[in-house]
Amino acid sequence: MTQQRKVILRVLAGADDHPDANELYHRAYALDGSVSLSTVYRTLRLLADRGAIQRHAFEEGRARFENADREHHDHLIDIETGQVIEFHSEEIEELQARIAAERGYEIVRHKLELYVKKRGS
Amino acid sequence: MTQQRKVILRVLAGADDHPDANELYHRAYALDGSVSLSTVYRTLRLLADRGAIQRHAFEEGRARFENADREHHDHLIDIETGQVIEFHSEEIEELQARIAAERGYEIVRHKLELYVKKRGS
DNA sequence: TGACAGTTGCAACTCGTTCGCATTAGCCTT
DNA sequence: AAGGCTAATGCGAACGAGTTGCAACTGTCA
Ligand SMILES: [Mn+2]
Ligand SMILES: [Mn+2]
Ligand SMILES: [Zn+2]
Ligand SMILES: [Zn+2]
């Protein structure tokens, strides 16, 4: 457990949004100037592989991350402001499972993203 | 309407899978050696902007494309074989719309991908 | 037939992410 | 406390999908 890793973990634990690697780098660097972007990427990959954090794609180039210690939820993305809103629908989750089961499959993971705009804008 | 564009359009029209840009380039090049990868990318962007084709992300690096003249559907991706299966659930579509509406939004587009494996494998 | 806008191929570029490598830090064992 | 071994680091170079600048070319329409 190196100094850099500790700082990155602290930043991740304290994040309640969906920051990308560069944003996390800047937050970590502000706490400890010995953190490099490479190490941020390496740590993110490590944690994602272990399932400790989640990586999202959100149709822009970069990946965004969030802590995985929370309950499952999906995302609604305002395409005008970029704001990310979380939601959960047990009904949708069940329908998804049924659709997969009807075809002889089981769901390993899924991605549900609603790209939205304010009503009447 | 140049020769290259015609060939790329023909290839797209004849594709019943979800090919990426490189695959489309190879299919087009086989029909007409004067097609370049740049032009494939340019044509894909043009068509996607016009809504004539759809671009999917499917968590691997490259984008995959499909003709947009068909009805809306979502995808189930076998993570063991890579096979892409299409499905449509009006119930899920309605639940999505309701979730957005409850929060004051309307859906512009959405992404629903089920990453699955054969039951008991 | 000529002219001009739009399109092309190519190579060079971008941008997020990964990698190679020499150096350093963490941590065991004496 | 000192040494030693491994794993982790920073840096810069490399990666891969996609884009772009530019000079040459094509399609179209007068
Ligand atoms: Mn979230
Ligand atoms: Mn499809
Ligand atoms: Zn879900
Ligand atoms: Zn759908």
Short mmCIF file of C-alpha atoms (C1' of nucleotides) and ligand atoms in Angstrom, two decimals:
data_model
loop_
_atom_site.label_atom_id
_atom_site.label_comp_id
_atom_site.label_asym_id
_atom_site.label_seq_id
_atom_site.Cartn_x
_atom_site.Cartn_y
_atom_site.Cartn_z
CA MET A 1 0.00 0.00 0.00
CA THR A 2 1.92 2.97 -1.30
CA GLN A 3 1.32 6.61 -0.52
CA GLN A 4 -0.08 7.27 -4.01
CA ARG A 5 -2.52 4.40 -3.81
CA LYS A 6 -3.78 5.62 -0.44
CA VAL A 7 -4.46 9.08 -1.82
CA ILE A 8 -6.28 7.76 -4.89
CA LEU A 9 -8.42 5.49 -2.74
CA ARG A 10 -9.28 8.37 -0.46
CA VAL A 11 -10.33 10.51 -3.43
CA LEU A 12 -12.46 7.71 -4.84
CA ALA A 13 -14.13 7.08 -1.50
CA GLY A 14 -14.98 10.74 -1.18
CA ALA A 15 -16.39 11.14 -4.69
CA ASP A 16 -20.16 11.24 -4.95
CA ASP A 17 -20.21 11.97 -8.69
CA HIS A 18 -18.90 10.12 -11.76
CA PRO A 19 -15.41 11.54 -12.39
CA ASP A 20 -13.11 10.49 -15.21
CA ALA A 21 -9.47 9.49 -14.80
CA ASN A 22 -8.15 12.97 -15.44
CA GLU A 23 -10.49 14.52 -12.90
CA LEU A 24 -9.47 11.93 -10.32
CA TYR A 25 -5.84 12.66 -11.12
CA HIS A 26 -6.34 16.34 -10.43
CA ARG A 27 -8.16 15.69 -7.18
CA ALA A 28 -5.45 13.30 -6.03
CA TYR A 29 -2.64 15.57 -7.18
CA ALA A 30 -4.11 18.39 -5.12
CA LEU A 31 -3.72 16.23 -2.02
CA ASP A 32 -0.31 14.83 -2.92
CA GLY A 33 1.88 16.09 -5.73
CA SER A 34 3.63 12.74 -6.07
CA VAL A 35 0.62 11.15 -7.80
CA SER A 36 0.96 10.67 -11.55
CA LEU A 37 -1.69 10.09 -14.19
CA SER A 38 -0.16 6.70 -14.98
CA THR A 39 -0.67 5.56 -11.43
CA VAL A 40 -4.22 6.81 -11.42
CA TYR A 41 -4.92 4.72 -14.52
CA ARG A 42 -3.15 1.71 -13.07
CA THR A 43 -5.03 1.96 -9.80
CA LEU A 44 -8.36 2.41 -11.53
CA ARG A 45 -7.77 -0.69 -13.61
CA LEU A 46 -6.76 -2.66 -10.56
CA LEU A 47 -9.84 -1.66 -8.64
CA ALA A 48 -12.17 -2.20 -11.56
CA ASP A 49 -10.77 -5.69 -12.14
CA ARG A 50 -11.33 -6.47 -8.49
CA GLY A 51 -14.85 -5.14 -8.68
CA ALA A 52 -14.13 -2.44 -6.11
CA ILE A 53 -15.15 0.34 -8.48
CA GLN A 54 -17.29 0.51 -11.57
CA ARG A 55 -16.28 1.83 -14.96
CA HIS A 56 -18.90 3.48 -17.15
CA ALA A 57 -18.67 4.39 -20.82
CA PHE A 58 -21.39 7.09 -21.25
CA GLU A 59 -21.04 7.86 -24.92
CA GLU A 60 -18.15 10.32 -24.79
CA GLY A 61 -14.58 9.24 -25.25
CA ARG A 62 -13.44 8.85 -21.68
CA ALA A 63 -14.48 6.40 -19.00
CA ARG A 64 -16.07 7.55 -15.78
CA PHE A 65 -15.82 5.81 -12.45
CA GLU A 66 -17.81 5.34 -9.31
CA ASN A 67 -17.54 3.45 -6.10
CA ALA A 68 -19.03 -0.05 -6.30
CA ASP A 69 -19.98 -0.37 -2.64
CA ARG A 70 -23.44 0.99 -3.40
CA GLU A 71 -26.54 -0.73 -4.63
CA HIS A 72 -27.07 -1.38 -8.31
CA HIS A 73 -28.56 1.49 -10.27
CA ASP A 74 -28.75 2.77 -13.81
CA HIS A 75 -28.26 6.23 -15.26
CA LEU A 76 -30.18 8.98 -16.88
CA ILE A 77 -27.94 11.50 -18.65
CA ASP A 78 -29.12 15.00 -19.51
CA ILE A 79 -27.67 15.56 -22.97
CA GLU A 80 -27.90 19.32 -22.58
CA THR A 81 -26.14 19.75 -19.25
CA GLY A 82 -24.26 16.48 -18.92
CA GLN A 83 -25.83 15.93 -15.51
CA VAL A 84 -26.00 12.28 -14.48
CA ILE A 85 -29.03 11.15 -12.47
CA GLU A 86 -29.26 7.72 -10.91
CA PHE A 87 -32.34 5.54 -10.82
CA HIS A 88 -33.38 2.01 -10.14
CA SER A 89 -36.37 0.05 -11.39
CA GLU A 90 -36.90 -3.42 -10.04
CA GLU A 91 -39.54 -3.96 -12.74
CA ILE A 92 -37.04 -3.31 -15.52
CA GLU A 93 -34.45 -5.51 -13.84
CA GLU A 94 -36.95 -8.38 -13.72
CA LEU A 95 -38.05 -7.90 -17.31
CA GLN A 96 -34.42 -8.01 -18.43
CA ALA A 97 -33.84 -11.24 -16.55
CA ARG A 98 -36.94 -12.74 -18.12
CA ILE A 99 -35.91 -11.73 -21.63
CA ALA A 100 -32.52 -13.35 -21.17
CA ALA A 101 -34.01 -16.47 -19.58
CA GLU A 102 -36.51 -16.94 -22.41
CA ARG A 103 -33.57 -17.19 -24.78
CA GLY A 104 -31.60 -19.60 -22.59
CA TYR A 105 -29.21 -17.04 -21.11
CA GLU A 106 -28.47 -15.49 -17.77
CA ILE A 107 -27.40 -11.89 -17.36
CA VAL A 108 -23.84 -11.30 -16.21
CA ARG A 109 -24.08 -7.52 -16.31
CA HIS A 110 -26.08 -4.96 -18.17
CA LYS A 111 -26.02 -1.38 -19.25
CA LEU A 112 -29.08 0.84 -19.23
CA GLU A 113 -28.59 4.51 -20.02
CA LEU A 114 -31.33 7.00 -20.80
CA TYR A 115 -30.16 10.07 -22.71
CA VAL A 116 -32.72 12.72 -21.96
CA LYS A 117 -33.56 16.39 -22.15
CA LYS A 118 -35.81 18.55 -19.97
CA ARG A 119 -39.41 18.24 -21.07
CA GLY A 120 -40.20 20.96 -23.61
CA SER A 121 -36.67 22.32 -24.17
CA MET B 1 -22.82 10.38 -55.20
CA THR B 2 -19.37 9.04 -55.87
CA GLN B 3 -18.39 5.51 -56.75
CA GLN B 4 -16.92 4.90 -53.29
CA ARG B 5 -20.03 6.11 -51.52
CA LYS B 6 -22.19 3.83 -53.65
CA VAL B 7 -20.12 0.79 -52.76
CA ILE B 8 -20.16 1.57 -49.04
CA LEU B 9 -23.91 2.06 -49.13
CA ARG B 10 -24.36 -1.23 -50.92
CA VAL B 11 -22.27 -3.04 -48.32
CA LEU B 12 -24.22 -1.43 -45.48
CA ALA B 13 -27.54 -2.33 -47.05
CA GLY B 14 -26.46 -5.92 -47.45
CA ALA B 15 -25.14 -6.34 -43.90
CA ASP B 16 -27.39 -8.23 -41.50
CA ASP B 17 -24.88 -8.20 -38.64
CA HIS B 18 -23.18 -5.41 -36.65
CA PRO B 19 -19.86 -4.79 -38.41
CA ASP B 20 -17.24 -2.26 -37.34
CA ALA B 21 -15.61 0.33 -39.60
CA ASN B 22 -12.68 -1.89 -40.45
CA GLU B 23 -14.88 -4.82 -41.36
CA LEU B 24 -17.00 -2.57 -43.58
CA TYR B 25 -13.84 -1.26 -45.19
CA HIS B 26 -12.73 -4.78 -46.06
CA ARG B 27 -16.11 -5.70 -47.46
CA ALA B 28 -16.22 -2.54 -49.55
CA TYR B 29 -12.60 -2.87 -50.67
CA ALA B 30 -13.35 -6.38 -51.93
CA LEU B 31 -15.97 -4.90 -54.24
CA ASP B 32 -13.94 -1.87 -55.27
CA GLY B 33 -10.27 -1.35 -54.55
CA SER B 34 -10.61 2.43 -54.72
CA VAL B 35 -12.32 2.62 -51.33
CA SER B 36 -10.16 3.86 -48.45
CA LEU B 37 -10.63 3.52 -44.72
CA SER B 38 -10.86 7.31 -44.40
CA THR B 39 -13.79 7.39 -46.75
CA VAL B 40 -15.47 4.58 -44.88
CA TYR B 41 -15.15 6.58 -41.67
CA ARG B 42 -16.34 9.77 -43.36
CA THR B 43 -19.32 8.04 -44.92
CA LEU B 44 -20.27 6.33 -41.67
CA ARG B 45 -20.20 9.63 -39.85
CA LEU B 46 -22.27 11.27 -42.52
CA LEU B 47 -24.90 8.55 -42.44
CA ALA B 48 -24.98 8.37 -38.66
CA ASP B 49 -25.46 12.15 -38.42
CA ARG B 50 -28.32 11.91 -40.90
CA GLY B 51 -29.84 9.06 -38.92
CA ALA B 52 -29.54 6.67 -41.83
CA ILE B 53 -27.46 4.21 -39.82
CA GLN B 54 -26.97 3.55 -36.15
CA ARG B 55 -23.72 3.52 -34.24
CA HIS B 56 -23.34 1.20 -31.24
CA ALA B 57 -20.60 1.16 -28.62
CA PHE B 58 -20.79 -2.40 -27.15
CA GLU B 59 -18.07 -2.29 -24.57
CA GLU B 60 -15.05 -2.95 -26.77
CA GLY B 61 -13.05 -0.13 -28.25
CA ARG B 62 -14.53 0.16 -31.72
CA ALA B 63 -17.97 1.25 -32.83
CA ARG B 64 -20.29 -1.10 -34.66
CA PHE B 65 -22.90 -0.08 -37.19
CA GLU B 66 -26.23 -1.23 -38.46
CA ASN B 67 -28.84 -0.05 -40.86
CA ALA B 68 -31.42 2.23 -39.27
CA ASP B 69 -34.30 1.41 -41.58
CA ARG B 70 -35.49 -1.28 -39.17
CA GLU B 71 -37.58 -1.03 -36.07
CA HIS B 72 -36.07 -0.10 -32.74
CA HIS B 73 -34.55 -2.94 -30.80
CA ASP B 74 -32.01 -3.53 -28.08
CA HIS B 75 -29.19 -6.04 -27.79
CA LEU B 76 -28.20 -9.08 -25.84
CA ILE B 77 -24.50 -9.88 -26.17
CA ASP B 78 -23.12 -13.33 -25.40
CA ILE B 79 -19.88 -12.55 -23.57
CA GLU B 80 -18.49 -15.98 -24.38
CA THR B 81 -19.06 -16.05 -28.13
CA GLY B 82 -19.54 -12.37 -28.92
CA GLN B 83 -22.84 -13.21 -30.64
CA VAL B 84 -25.29 -10.31 -30.74
CA ILE B 85 -28.99 -11.12 -30.37
CA GLU B 86 -31.67 -8.53 -30.91
CA PHE B 87 -34.78 -8.14 -28.81
CA HIS B 88 -37.54 -5.70 -28.16
CA SER B 89 -39.69 -5.22 -25.09
CA GLU B 90 -42.48 -2.70 -25.27
CA GLU B 91 -42.90 -3.03 -21.50
CA ILE B 92 -39.32 -1.95 -20.87
CA GLU B 93 -39.63 0.91 -23.33
CA GLU B 94 -42.69 2.19 -21.50
CA LEU B 95 -41.09 1.87 -18.08
CA GLN B 96 -38.11 3.85 -19.32
CA ALA B 97 -40.35 6.62 -20.60
CA ARG B 98 -42.18 6.69 -17.30
CA ILE B 99 -38.97 6.91 -15.28
CA ALA B 100 -37.79 9.85 -17.37
CA ALA B 101 -41.17 11.57 -17.25
CA GLU B 102 -41.38 11.25 -13.45
CA ARG B 103 -38.19 13.27 -13.27
CA GLY B 104 -39.31 15.91 -15.76
CA TYR B 105 -37.38 14.59 -18.74
CA GLU B 106 -38.12 13.04 -22.07
CA ILE B 107 -35.95 10.37 -23.62
CA VAL B 108 -33.98 11.36 -26.71
CA ARG B 109 -32.30 7.99 -27.13
CA HIS B 110 -31.32 5.15 -24.89
CA LYS B 111 -28.95 2.26 -24.64
CA LEU B 112 -29.94 -1.12 -23.24
CA GLU B 113 -27.42 -3.92 -23.51
CA LEU B 114 -27.61 -7.25 -21.71
CA TYR B 115 -24.27 -9.02 -21.40
CA VAL B 116 -25.14 -12.67 -20.95
CA LYS B 117 -23.84 -16.21 -20.93
CA LYS B 118 -25.57 -19.50 -21.72
CA ARG B 119 -27.45 -20.77 -18.70
CA GLY B 120 -25.21 -23.07 -16.67
CA SER B 121 -21.93 -22.49 -18.50
"C1'" DT C 1 -16.56 20.83 -72.77
"C1'" DG C 2 -15.23 23.39 -68.93
"C1'" DA C 3 -15.43 24.92 -64.40
"C1'" DC C 4 -16.26 24.54 -59.61
"C1'" DA C 5 -17.81 22.45 -55.39
"C1'" DG C 6 -17.55 18.42 -53.13
"C1'" DT C 7 -14.99 14.10 -52.36
"C1'" DT C 8 -11.00 11.32 -52.21
"C1'" DG C 9 -6.42 8.93 -50.50
"C1'" DC C 10 -2.67 9.57 -47.85
"C1'" DA C 11 -0.05 10.81 -44.02
"C1'" DA C 12 -0.02 13.20 -40.09
"C1'" DC C 13 -2.50 14.13 -36.25
"C1'" DT C 14 -5.59 13.66 -31.87
"C1'" DC C 15 -6.93 11.78 -27.49
"C1'" DG C 16 -7.73 8.40 -23.95
"C1'" DT C 17 -5.30 4.73 -22.32
"C1'" DT C 18 -1.44 1.36 -21.88
"C1'" DC C 19 3.40 -0.07 -21.76
"C1'" DG C 20 8.67 -0.40 -21.21
"C1'" DC C 21 12.06 0.73 -18.38
"C1'" DA C 22 15.13 2.57 -15.08
"C1'" DT C 23 14.38 4.17 -10.39
"C1'" DT C 24 12.27 4.10 -5.86
"C1'" DA C 25 9.41 2.77 -1.96
"C1'" DG C 26 7.36 -0.56 0.94
"C1'" DC C 27 8.11 -4.50 3.78
"C1'" DC C 28 10.22 -8.56 5.49
"C1'" DT C 29 14.21 -10.91 7.46
"C1'" DT C 30 18.12 -10.73 9.75
"C1'" DA D 1 18.97 -0.55 12.23
"C1'" DA D 2 20.46 -2.35 7.77
"C1'" DG D 3 20.02 -4.88 3.79
"C1'" DG D 4 17.51 -7.06 0.18
"C1'" DC D 5 13.79 -8.36 -2.69
"C1'" DT D 6 9.44 -7.35 -4.88
"C1'" DA D 7 6.09 -4.53 -6.32
"C1'" DA D 8 4.89 0.09 -7.59
"C1'" DT D 9 6.24 4.49 -9.51
"C1'" DG D 10 7.08 8.51 -13.03
"C1'" DC D 11 8.29 9.44 -17.38
"C1'" DG D 12 8.02 9.31 -22.13
"C1'" DA D 13 7.06 6.56 -25.89
"C1'" DA D 14 3.59 3.65 -28.01
"C1'" DC D 15 -0.99 2.26 -28.86
"C1'" DG D 16 -5.54 2.13 -31.62
"C1'" DA D 17 -9.76 4.12 -33.14
"C1'" DG D 18 -11.03 7.85 -35.26
"C1'" DT D 19 -10.27 12.58 -37.50
"C1'" DT D 20 -8.20 16.08 -40.40
"C1'" DG D 21 -5.20 19.05 -43.70
"C1'" DC D 22 -4.05 19.08 -48.15
"C1'" DA D 23 -3.23 18.44 -52.97
"C1'" DA D 24 -5.26 15.68 -56.52
"C1'" DC D 25 -9.34 14.14 -58.52
"C1'" DT D 26 -14.64 13.35 -59.72
"C1'" DG D 27 -19.19 14.28 -60.35
"C1'" DT D 28 -22.46 17.40 -61.93
"C1'" DC D 29 -24.43 20.92 -64.35
"C1'" DA D 30 -24.18 24.86 -67.32
MN MN E 1 -23.93 5.97 -10.67
MN MN E 2 -29.12 -4.52 -33.93
ZN ZN E 3 -30.00 -1.96 -13.92
ZN ZN E 4 -34.98 -0.02 -26.48
#
